[in-house]
Amino acid sequence: MSSRRSRDRSFDALDALSELRRSWPALSLYEKFEQLVIVVLTTLISLVVLAALAGLAIHVVKLLAHGVLDPADHSLFQNVFGMILTLLIAMEFNHSILGVLKRRNSIVQARTVVLIALLALSRKFIILDATTIEPLTLIGLAFAVLALGAVYWFVRDQDRKDEAATESADSSWEPSVQTK
């Protein structure tokens, strides 16, 4: 794993805000606007995630307290896991917005958008009732997953090639020592 990926994983929102404060005077008016929108969106999504998490926790505690959390009840598990996946999707979305703040460019990475779409489709497959869904709808969802999977694979492959080219260019600047 490259050191750049390690740094990306250890990224902290507070670091991004500190960096934003330091660079604020040098930003153009529109860049300030973009960064402000990102901070507000991140805050709002975080609040939504916290509210949804509290709602999920209350729901699960009520189910446990009333003794109705039956592992054999398929629809109940679909409901609970649908709520969990919704939280994971919101958190990934929030993380991608924070990534824009950290990278200081104005685009969300295509790989992240495809990943979020795959998570949303996975959630759909978990919560759908196979006894009531039309076969054509199921085929359409399956095709969408295959298409998004292929796009994700191509984008990830291109990202790897770009990263290898960057690392290669970085290493070519190092002085080489020749021995005889």
N, CA, C and O of each residue as an XYZ file, in Angstrom:
720
protein
N       0.839     -1.174      0.000
C       0.000      0.000      0.000
C       0.886      1.240      0.000
O       1.877      1.297      0.727
N       0.544      2.196     -0.784
C       1.371      3.391     -0.881
C       1.169      4.282      0.335
O       0.166      4.186      1.043
N       2.142      5.145      0.557
C       2.049      6.048      1.706
C       0.935      7.061      1.516
O       0.364      7.540      2.495
N       0.617      7.397      0.272
C      -0.459      8.345      0.019
C      -1.789      7.778      0.478
O      -2.590      8.496      1.076
N      -2.041      6.506      0.211
C      -3.285      5.888      0.654
C      -3.346      5.826      2.171
O      -4.420      5.994      2.748
N      -2.232      5.593      2.820
C      -2.203      5.563      4.282
C      -2.566      6.930      4.835
O      -3.323      7.034      5.800
N      -2.031      7.969      4.231
C      -2.371      9.321      4.672
C      -3.847      9.598      4.441
O      -4.486     10.222      5.288
N      -4.418      9.146      3.303
C      -5.829      9.370      3.020
C      -6.702      8.713      4.076
O      -7.713      9.288      4.480
N      -6.340      7.539      4.525
C      -7.151      6.829      5.507
C      -7.074      7.476      6.873
O      -8.020      7.380      7.655
N      -5.980      8.125      7.172
C      -5.840      8.744      8.484
C      -6.358     10.182      8.485
O      -6.196     10.903      9.469
N      -6.968     10.589      7.402
C      -7.504     11.937      7.251
C      -8.543     12.228      8.325
O      -9.389     11.387      8.629
N      -8.472     13.403      8.882
C      -9.383     13.812      9.932
C     -10.101     15.085      9.490
O      -9.495     15.968      8.885
N     -11.384     15.172      9.794
C     -12.167     16.341      9.408
C     -11.619     17.607     10.057
O     -11.638     18.679      9.453
N     -11.135     17.482     11.277
C     -10.576     18.661     11.956
C      -9.326     19.163     11.255
O      -9.083     20.369     11.203
N      -8.528     18.241     10.712
C      -7.350     18.649      9.940
C      -7.776     19.449      8.712
O      -7.163     20.462      8.373
N      -8.832     18.982      8.053
C      -9.316     19.681      6.863
C      -9.814     21.077      7.215
O      -9.563     22.032      6.479
N     -10.518     21.197      8.336
C     -11.000     22.512      8.747
C      -9.846     23.439      9.115
O      -9.878     24.630      8.803
N      -8.831     22.896      9.776
C      -7.654     23.704     10.112
C      -6.954     24.184      8.842
O      -6.556     25.345      8.741
N      -6.811     23.283      7.883
C      -6.182     23.648      6.611
C      -7.021     24.693      5.878
O      -6.480     25.619      5.274
N      -8.336     24.540      5.934
C      -9.223     25.512      5.292
C      -9.057     26.890      5.932
O      -8.999     27.894      5.221
N      -8.980     26.953      7.254
C      -8.777     28.236      7.937
C      -7.455     28.881      7.528
O      -7.383     30.093      7.324
N      -6.406     28.057      7.411
C      -5.093     28.606      7.028
C      -5.100     29.136      5.599
O      -4.487     30.165      5.315
N      -5.792     28.439      4.697
C      -5.748     28.834      3.290
C      -6.875     29.790      2.899
O      -6.916     30.251      1.759
N      -7.791     30.097      3.823
C      -8.967     30.913      3.511
C      -8.617     32.241      2.831
O      -9.260     32.579      1.838
N      -7.642     33.005      3.306
C      -7.356     34.307      2.667
C      -6.925     34.179      1.201
O      -7.165     35.092      0.410
N      -6.302     33.077      0.834
C      -5.797     32.930     -0.532
C      -6.873     32.434     -1.508
O      -6.653     32.438     -2.719
N      -8.015     32.015     -0.999
C      -9.060     31.472     -1.870
C      -9.803     32.574     -2.600
O      -9.962     33.684     -2.092
N     -10.254     32.247     -3.804
C     -11.101     33.191     -4.534
C     -12.491     33.188     -3.898
O     -12.790     32.341     -3.056
N     -13.315     34.112     -4.291
C     -14.665     34.207     -3.736
C     -15.449     32.919     -4.002
O     -16.135     32.406     -3.118
N     -15.340     32.407     -5.224
C     -16.084     31.180     -5.539
C     -15.535     29.976     -4.779
O     -16.308     29.121     -4.346
N     -14.225     29.894     -4.610
C     -13.637     28.798     -3.838
C     -14.093     28.862     -2.381
O     -14.347     27.833     -1.756
N     -14.193     30.070     -1.853
C     -14.716     30.227     -0.490
C     -16.158     29.742     -0.414
O     -16.551     29.062      0.534
N     -16.938     30.101     -1.425
C     -18.332     29.652     -1.486
C     -18.405     28.121     -1.511
O     -19.167     27.524     -0.751
N     -17.609     27.484     -2.387
C     -17.605     26.022     -2.472
C     -17.232     25.383     -1.143
O     -17.890     24.445     -0.693
N     -16.187     25.885     -0.522
C     -15.726     25.310      0.733
C     -16.770     25.496      1.840
O     -16.963     24.608      2.670
N     -17.429     26.629      1.847
C     -18.479     26.876      2.832
C     -19.649     25.904      2.623
O     -20.177     25.354      3.589
N     -20.047     25.694      1.378
C     -21.122     24.747      1.071
C     -20.733     23.342      1.529
O     -21.561     22.622      2.088
N     -19.493     22.951      1.299
C     -19.028     21.624      1.711
C     -19.093     21.472      3.230
O     -19.534     20.437      3.728
N     -18.664     22.479      3.958
C     -18.700     22.413      5.425
C     -20.143     22.317      5.921
O     -20.444     21.526      6.815
N     -21.042     23.131      5.336
C     -22.453     23.093      5.744
C     -23.069     21.735      5.405
O     -23.758     21.144      6.236
N     -22.824     21.234      4.184
C     -23.356     19.920      3.802
C     -22.848     18.808      4.713
O     -23.614     17.939      5.129
N     -21.578     18.839      5.015
C     -20.999     17.823      5.894
C     -21.640     17.876      7.267
O     -21.945     16.839      7.855
N     -21.843     19.067      7.776
C     -22.481     19.220      9.080
C     -23.911     18.702      9.059
O     -24.326     17.970      9.957
N     -24.671     19.085      8.023
C     -26.059     18.643      7.922
C     -26.163     17.127      7.772
O     -26.997     16.495      8.421
N     -25.327     16.547      6.929
C     -25.362     15.097      6.746
C     -24.959     14.392      8.036
O     -25.523     13.352      8.376
N     -23.994     14.946      8.752
C     -23.600     14.365     10.037
C     -24.760     14.386     11.026
O     -24.974     13.419     11.756
N     -25.505     15.484     11.050
C     -26.674     15.564     11.923
C     -27.742     14.550     11.523
O     -28.361     13.926     12.385
N     -27.956     14.386     10.226
C     -28.926     13.394      9.740
C     -28.477     11.985     10.130
O     -29.293     11.169     10.557
N     -27.187     11.701      9.984
C     -26.657     10.386     10.361
C     -26.860     10.143     11.854
O     -27.283      9.058     12.254
N     -26.560     11.145     12.676
C     -26.748     10.994     14.120
C     -28.219     10.763     14.473
O     -28.527      9.927     15.322
N     -29.122     11.496     13.830
C     -30.555     11.314     14.086
C     -31.014      9.929     13.639
O     -31.782      9.269     14.339
N     -30.546      9.492     12.479
C     -30.915      8.159     11.987
C     -30.340      7.061     12.873
O     -30.990      6.044     13.115
N     -29.117      7.270     13.356
C     -28.503      6.297     14.263
C     -29.294      6.200     15.563
O     -29.527      5.105     16.074
N     -29.701      7.342     16.091
C     -30.517      7.345     17.312
C     -31.850      6.641     17.055
O     -32.309      5.855     17.884
N     -32.465      6.921     15.917
C     -33.720      6.257     15.562
C     -33.555      4.750     15.428
O     -34.404      3.985     15.886
N     -32.469      4.326     14.803
C     -32.192      2.896     14.662
C     -31.975      2.248     16.022
O     -32.501      1.169     16.296
N     -31.204      2.907     16.864
C     -30.935      2.359     18.202
C     -32.231      2.236     19.000
O     -32.460      1.216     19.650
N     -33.075      3.256     18.959
C     -34.358      3.206     19.668
C     -35.222      2.080     19.117
O     -35.852      1.346     19.879
N     -35.253      1.944     17.796
C     -36.047      0.894     17.148
C     -35.578     -0.502     17.592
O     -36.396     -1.355     17.938
N     -34.274     -0.724     17.579
C     -33.731     -2.028     17.969
C     -33.975     -2.298     19.449
O     -34.336     -3.413     19.824
N     -33.783     -1.288     20.291
C     -34.037     -1.468     21.735
C     -35.504     -1.803     21.985
O     -35.807     -2.675     22.800
N     -36.416     -1.123     21.297
C     -37.848     -1.433     21.447
C     -38.141     -2.866     21.012
O     -38.896     -3.580     21.673
N     -37.541     -3.284     19.898
C     -37.751     -4.653     19.434
C     -37.238     -5.661     20.458
O     -37.893     -6.668     20.727
N     -36.080     -5.391     21.021
C     -35.512     -6.279     22.036
C     -36.350     -6.273     23.311
O     -36.583     -7.324     23.908
N     -36.804     -5.089     23.730
C     -37.579     -4.961     24.958
C     -38.922     -5.683     24.864
O     -39.407     -6.251     25.843
N     -39.506     -5.651     23.685
C     -40.802     -6.304     23.485
C     -40.652     -7.762     23.072
O     -41.645     -8.470     22.904
N     -39.424     -8.205     22.910
C     -39.172     -9.600     22.557
C     -39.637     -9.990     21.166
O     -39.952    -11.153     20.914
N     -39.681     -9.024     20.265
C     -40.150     -9.321     18.912
C     -39.011     -9.392     17.896
O     -39.261     -9.498     16.695
N     -37.774     -9.334     18.361
C     -36.636     -9.441     17.447
C     -36.413    -10.921     17.158
O     -35.524    -11.557     17.724
N     -37.230    -11.445     16.275
C     -37.213    -12.865     15.937
C     -36.340    -13.087     14.708
O     -36.613    -12.522     13.648
N     -35.288    -13.907     14.834
C     -34.411    -14.159     13.678
C     -35.130    -14.793     12.491
O     -34.648    -14.728     11.360
N     -36.269    -15.399     12.749
C     -37.016    -16.041     11.661
C     -37.909    -15.060     10.912
O     -38.434    -15.383      9.847
N     -38.082    -13.867     11.464
C     -38.937    -12.867     10.830
C     -38.137    -12.122      9.761
O     -37.412    -11.170     10.051
N     -38.289    -12.579      8.531
C     -37.514    -12.049      7.411
C     -37.775    -10.557      7.183
O     -36.836     -9.800      6.938
N     -39.023    -10.134      7.259
C     -39.343     -8.731      6.974
C     -38.762     -7.803      8.040
O     -38.351     -6.684      7.731
N     -38.726     -8.261      9.287
C     -38.136     -7.453     10.349
C     -36.641     -7.260     10.113
O     -36.122     -6.152     10.254
N     -35.958     -8.332      9.756
C     -34.524     -8.225      9.476
C     -34.267     -7.367      8.249
O     -33.301     -6.604      8.220
N     -35.111     -7.479      7.243
C     -34.969     -6.617      6.072
C     -35.063     -5.148      6.476
O     -34.290     -4.311      6.010
N     -36.018     -4.854      7.344
C     -36.221     -3.481      7.792
C     -35.003     -2.966      8.563
O     -34.518     -1.868      8.291
N     -34.509     -3.752      9.522
C     -33.376     -3.324     10.341
C     -32.122     -3.175      9.492
O     -31.418     -2.172      9.602
N     -31.835     -4.161      8.646
C     -30.632     -4.056      7.820
C     -30.762     -2.980      6.748
O     -29.759     -2.404      6.325
N     -31.976     -2.707      6.309
C     -32.187     -1.584      5.397
C     -31.829     -0.267      6.062
O     -31.224      0.608      5.442
N     -32.208     -0.129      7.339
C     -31.864      1.082      8.084
C     -30.348      1.183      8.280
O     -29.775      2.266      8.163
N     -29.708      0.058      8.576
C     -28.254      0.058      8.775
C     -27.537      0.456      7.487
O     -26.617      1.274      7.507
N     -27.961     -0.127      6.375
C     -27.318      0.207      5.096
C     -27.567      1.661      4.703
O     -26.703      2.297      4.098
N     -28.735      2.187      5.041
C     -29.001      3.603      4.775
C     -28.006      4.477      5.526
O     -27.503      5.462      4.986
N     -27.727      4.113      6.772
C     -26.722      4.851      7.548
C     -25.342      4.747      6.912
O     -24.623      5.742      6.816
N     -24.971      3.545      6.477
C     -23.659      3.371      5.849
C     -23.540      4.185      4.560
O     -22.487      4.756      4.276
N     -24.612      4.234      3.790
C     -24.609      5.013      2.551
C     -24.442      6.503      2.874
O     -23.665      7.200      2.221
N     -25.167      6.980      3.876
C     -25.053      8.394      4.262
C     -23.648      8.704      4.760
O     -23.101      9.762      4.453
N     -23.063      7.792      5.524
C     -21.699      8.018      6.016
C     -20.690      8.031      4.873
O     -19.772      8.852      4.873
N     -20.843      7.142      3.905
C     -19.929      7.134      2.756
C     -20.089      8.410      1.937
O     -19.106      8.972      1.454
N     -21.320      8.859      1.784
C     -21.578     10.113      1.074
C     -20.907     11.271      1.794
O     -20.272     12.117      1.164
N     -21.047     11.309      3.114
C     -20.419     12.367      3.909
C     -18.901     12.305      3.783
O     -18.239     13.337      3.664
N     -18.354     11.096      3.809
C     -16.907     10.930      3.670
C     -16.423     11.438      2.305
O     -15.352     12.037      2.206
N     -17.209     11.198      1.270
C     -16.798     11.662     -0.059
C     -16.812     13.186     -0.133
O     -15.969     13.783     -0.802
N     -17.763     13.816      0.550
C     -17.791     15.283      0.570
C     -16.591     15.819      1.345
O     -15.975     16.803      0.936
N     -16.259     15.174      2.461
C     -15.066     15.579      3.205
C     -13.809     15.414      2.355
O     -12.866     16.197      2.470
N     -13.802     14.393      1.504
C     -12.658     14.196      0.610
C     -12.477     15.350     -0.347
O     -11.349     15.714     -0.676
N     -13.573     15.928     -0.796
C     -13.491     17.110     -1.667
C     -12.877     18.267     -0.892
O     -12.066     19.019     -1.432
N     -13.258     18.410      0.357
C     -12.688     19.474      1.192
C     -11.190     19.267      1.370
O     -10.414     20.221      1.308
N     -10.788     18.026      1.589
C      -9.372     17.724      1.806
C      -8.547     17.889      0.529
O      -7.455     18.456      0.555
N      -9.077     17.390     -0.582
C      -8.318     17.441     -1.838
C      -8.291     18.837     -2.432
O      -7.443     19.147     -3.269
N      -9.212     19.672     -2.000
C      -9.288     21.054     -2.470
C      -9.515     21.129     -3.972
O      -9.045     22.053     -4.635
N     -10.232     20.162     -4.496
C     -10.688     20.304     -5.867
C     -12.198     20.184     -5.848
O     -12.769     19.735     -4.854
N     -12.835     20.566     -6.896
C     -14.283     20.726     -6.845
C     -15.041     19.541     -7.413
O     -16.204     19.678     -7.792
N     -14.403     18.375     -7.478
C     -15.132     17.235     -8.017
C     -15.116     16.079     -7.030
O     -14.120     15.817     -6.355
N     -16.247     15.402     -6.970
C     -16.338     14.172     -6.198
C     -15.821     13.071     -7.107
O     -16.151     13.045     -8.293
N     -15.025     12.172     -6.578
C     -14.424     11.119     -7.375
C     -15.502     10.184     -7.929
O     -16.419      9.792     -7.208
N     -15.388      9.831     -9.202
C     -16.363      8.959     -9.856
C     -16.445      7.610     -9.153
O     -17.525      7.028     -9.047
N     -15.318      7.116     -8.677
C     -15.297      5.825     -7.995
C     -16.195      5.869     -6.760
O     -16.896      4.897     -6.477
N     -16.187      6.957     -6.036
C     -17.011      7.088     -4.839
C     -18.489      7.137     -5.193
O     -19.310      6.521     -4.513
N     -18.831      7.856     -6.240
C     -20.224      7.932     -6.673
C     -20.730      6.548     -7.079
O     -21.847      6.169     -6.727
N     -19.924      5.802     -7.809
C     -20.315      4.458     -8.230
C     -20.442      3.541     -7.013
O     -21.363      2.728     -6.941
N     -19.523      3.672     -6.065
C     -19.587      2.864     -4.853
C     -20.871      3.149     -4.076
O     -21.526      2.220     -3.604
N     -21.230      4.412     -3.939
C     -22.467      4.772     -3.241
C     -23.685      4.205     -3.978
O     -24.622      3.717     -3.347
N     -23.667      4.272     -5.304
C     -24.768      3.695     -6.082
C     -24.846      2.182     -5.881
O     -25.940      1.629     -5.767
N     -23.694      1.510     -5.836
C     -23.691      0.063     -5.578
C     -24.238     -0.246     -4.181
O     -24.989     -1.205     -4.004
N     -23.863      0.561     -3.202
C     -24.401      0.369     -1.852
C     -25.921      0.555     -1.837
O     -26.641     -0.205     -1.189
N     -26.395      1.562     -2.548
C     -27.842      1.813     -2.599
C     -28.575      0.656     -3.273
O     -29.645      0.252     -2.817
N     -28.012      0.126     -4.345
C     -28.639     -1.026     -5.001
C     -28.576     -2.273     -4.121
O     -29.513     -3.070     -4.103
N     -27.484     -2.438     -3.400
C     -27.395     -3.564     -2.470
C     -28.469     -3.445     -1.400
O     -29.106     -4.432     -1.035
N     -28.662     -2.242     -0.905
C     -29.722     -2.010      0.073
C     -31.074     -2.373     -0.520
O     -31.900     -3.007      0.137
N     -31.294     -1.971     -1.761
C     -32.560     -2.272     -2.432
C     -32.789     -3.777     -2.516
O     -33.898     -4.254     -2.273
N     -31.747     -4.522     -2.858
C     -31.879     -5.972     -2.940
C     -32.203     -6.580     -1.576
O     -32.943     -7.560     -1.490
N     -31.655     -6.005     -0.525
C     -31.903     -6.546      0.814
C     -33.329     -6.278      1.270
O     -33.956     -7.142      1.883
N     -33.850     -5.086      0.976
C     -35.174     -4.748      1.499
C     -36.331     -5.139      0.575
O     -37.487     -5.093      0.996
N     -36.051     -5.517     -0.654
C     -37.172     -5.833     -1.538
C     -37.792     -7.181     -1.181
O     -37.123     -8.093     -0.696
N     -39.072     -7.269     -1.434
C     -39.813     -8.499     -1.180
C     -39.863     -9.286     -2.487
O     -40.554     -8.907     -3.432
N     -39.127    -10.372     -2.519
C     -38.998    -11.159     -3.751
C     -40.324    -11.753     -4.205
O     -40.467    -12.123     -5.371
N     -41.296    -11.850     -3.299
C     -42.581    -12.442     -3.685
C     -43.479    -11.455     -4.419
O     -44.416    -11.874     -5.098
N     -43.222    -10.166     -4.303
C     -44.096     -9.172     -4.920
C     -43.441     -8.392     -6.053
O     -44.124     -7.652     -6.761
N     -42.170     -8.537     -6.236
C     -41.476     -7.749     -7.260
C     -41.658     -8.381     -8.643
O     -41.672     -9.603     -8.795
N     -41.792     -7.533     -9.612
C     -41.925     -7.999    -10.998
C     -40.583     -8.537    -11.489
O     -39.543     -7.955    -11.180
N     -40.585     -9.629    -12.242
C     -39.320    -10.192    -12.742
C     -38.517     -9.197    -13.583
O     -37.289     -9.182    -13.508
N     -39.185     -8.378    -14.371
C     -38.479     -7.408    -15.202
C     -37.764     -6.361    -14.336
O     -36.675     -5.905    -14.681
N     -38.374     -5.992    -13.230
C     -37.741     -5.049    -12.302
C     -36.493     -5.671    -11.694
O     -35.457     -5.017    -11.575
N     -36.597     -6.926    -11.315
C     -35.453     -7.635    -10.743
C     -34.315     -7.751    -11.760
O     -33.147     -7.578    -11.411
N     -34.655     -8.040    -13.003
C     -33.645     -8.121    -14.065
C     -32.999     -6.754    -14.275
O     -31.786     -6.662    -14.460
N     -33.803     -5.695    -14.248
C     -33.270     -4.342    -14.407
C     -32.318     -3.972    -13.282
O     -31.265     -3.384    -13.529
N     -32.676     -4.311    -12.046
C     -31.791     -4.044    -10.908
C     -30.492     -4.842    -11.023
O     -29.408     -4.329    -10.746
N     -30.619     -6.106    -11.437
C     -29.423     -6.940    -11.591
C     -28.510     -6.371    -12.680
O     -27.290     -6.342    -12.519
N     -29.099     -5.925    -13.777
C     -28.308     -5.324    -14.845
C     -27.619     -4.049    -14.360
O     -26.464     -3.793    -14.700
N     -28.331     -3.255    -13.568
C     -27.736     -2.022    -13.032
C     -26.538     -2.339    -12.137
O     -25.526     -1.640    -12.180
N     -26.654     -3.394    -11.324
C     -25.532     -3.780    -10.465
C     -24.346     -4.228    -11.311
O     -23.209     -3.850    -11.032
N     -24.602     -5.033    -12.344
C     -23.515     -5.480    -13.216
C     -22.855     -4.299    -13.925
O     -21.629     -4.231    -14.020
N     -23.662     -3.383    -14.417
C     -23.117     -2.218    -15.119
C     -22.290     -1.348    -14.164
O     -21.194     -0.915    -14.517
N     -22.805     -1.093    -12.968
C     -22.056     -0.293    -11.998
C     -20.786     -1.008    -11.542
O     -19.754     -0.378    -11.313
N     -20.876     -2.337    -11.413
C     -19.686     -3.109    -11.057
C     -18.604     -2.974    -12.118
O     -17.425     -2.816    -11.800
N     -19.013     -3.038    -13.380
C     -18.049     -2.893    -14.472
C     -17.443     -1.483    -14.474
O     -16.234     -1.323    -14.647
N     -18.280     -0.475    -14.283
C     -17.781      0.903    -14.236
C     -16.816      1.067    -13.071
O     -15.763      1.690    -13.213
N     -17.172      0.511    -11.922
C     -16.297      0.609    -10.750
C     -14.947     -0.045    -11.042
O     -13.899      0.502    -10.697
N     -14.977     -1.199    -11.669
C     -13.742     -1.913    -11.984
C     -12.873     -1.083    -12.936
O     -11.664     -0.975    -12.732
N     -13.486     -0.493    -13.982
C     -12.727      0.329    -14.931
C     -12.150      1.569    -14.261
O     -10.991      1.917    -14.488
N     -12.955      2.236    -13.435
C     -12.488      3.443    -12.759
C     -11.365      3.101    -11.784
O     -10.357      3.805    -11.726
N     -11.536      2.026    -11.022
C     -10.502      1.609    -10.074
C      -9.219      1.251    -10.812
O      -8.127      1.600    -10.363
N      -9.343      0.560    -11.936
C      -8.172      0.198    -12.735
C      -7.460      1.446    -13.248
O      -6.231      1.514    -13.233
N      -8.229      2.429    -13.699
C      -7.628      3.674    -14.185
C      -6.954      4.425    -13.042
O      -5.871      4.984    -13.216
N      -7.596      4.437    -11.866
C      -6.986      5.088    -10.699
C      -5.656      4.426    -10.347
O      -4.688      5.112    -10.018
N      -5.607      3.106    -10.415
C      -4.357      2.395    -10.122
C      -3.268      2.753    -11.129
O      -2.110      2.951    -10.760
N      -3.648      2.833    -12.399
C      -2.675      3.208    -13.425
C      -2.166      4.629    -13.202
O      -0.971      4.899    -13.324
N      -3.089      5.535    -12.872
C      -2.697      6.922    -12.606
C      -1.778      7.011    -11.399
O      -0.798      7.756    -11.411
N      -2.096      6.247    -10.353
C      -1.264      6.251     -9.151
C       0.116      5.679     -9.440
O       1.121      6.198     -8.954
N       0.170      4.600    -10.239
C       1.463      4.016    -10.586
C       2.293      5.003    -11.413
O       3.504      5.113    -11.220
N       1.650      5.709    -12.318
C       2.364      6.695    -13.131
C       2.888      7.835    -12.254
O       3.999      8.320    -12.468
N       2.100      8.261    -11.279
C       2.523      9.321    -10.371
C       3.706      8.868     -9.525
O       4.681      9.601     -9.360
N       3.610      7.649     -8.987
C       4.710      7.122     -8.175
C       5.968      6.939     -9.020
O       7.080      7.169     -8.545
N       5.788      6.524    -10.272
C       6.920      6.348    -11.171
C       7.589      7.694    -11.467
O       8.815      7.805    -11.484
N       6.758      8.706    -11.697
C       7.297     10.045    -11.966
C       8.001     10.596    -10.733
O       9.037     11.250    -10.847
N       7.438     10.332     -9.548
C       8.065     10.804     -8.308
C       9.411     10.125     -8.091
O      10.372     10.771     -7.672
N       9.486      8.832     -8.372
C      10.740      8.113     -8.136
C      11.801      8.450     -9.179
O      12.992      8.271     -8.926
N      11.382      8.938    -10.350
C      12.362      9.286    -11.380
C      13.121     10.560    -11.019
O      14.179     10.827    -11.589
N      12.596     11.352    -10.078
C      13.270     12.562     -9.653
C      14.369     12.285     -8.637
O      15.222     13.140     -8.397
N      14.357     11.088     -8.035
C      15.383     10.748     -7.051
C      16.687     10.494     -7.771
O      16.700      9.835     -8.811
N      17.777     11.001     -7.244
C      19.079     10.743     -7.885
C      19.444      9.273     -7.766
O      19.267      8.658     -6.714
N      19.945      8.733     -8.834
C      20.318      7.316     -8.806
C      21.824      7.212     -8.562
O      22.613      8.034     -9.028
N      22.179      6.196     -7.834
C      23.582      5.952     -7.533
C      24.044      4.747     -8.358
O      23.486      3.655     -8.254
N      25.028      4.959     -9.142
C      25.541      3.866     -9.977
C      26.831      3.347     -9.366
O      27.711      4.114     -8.973
N      26.918      2.037     -9.297
C      28.152      1.418     -8.777
C      28.812      0.652     -9.901
O      28.149      0.098    -10.778
N      30.126      0.632     -9.856
C      30.870     -0.074    -10.902
C      31.482     -1.293    -10.324
O      32.157     -2.041    -11.031
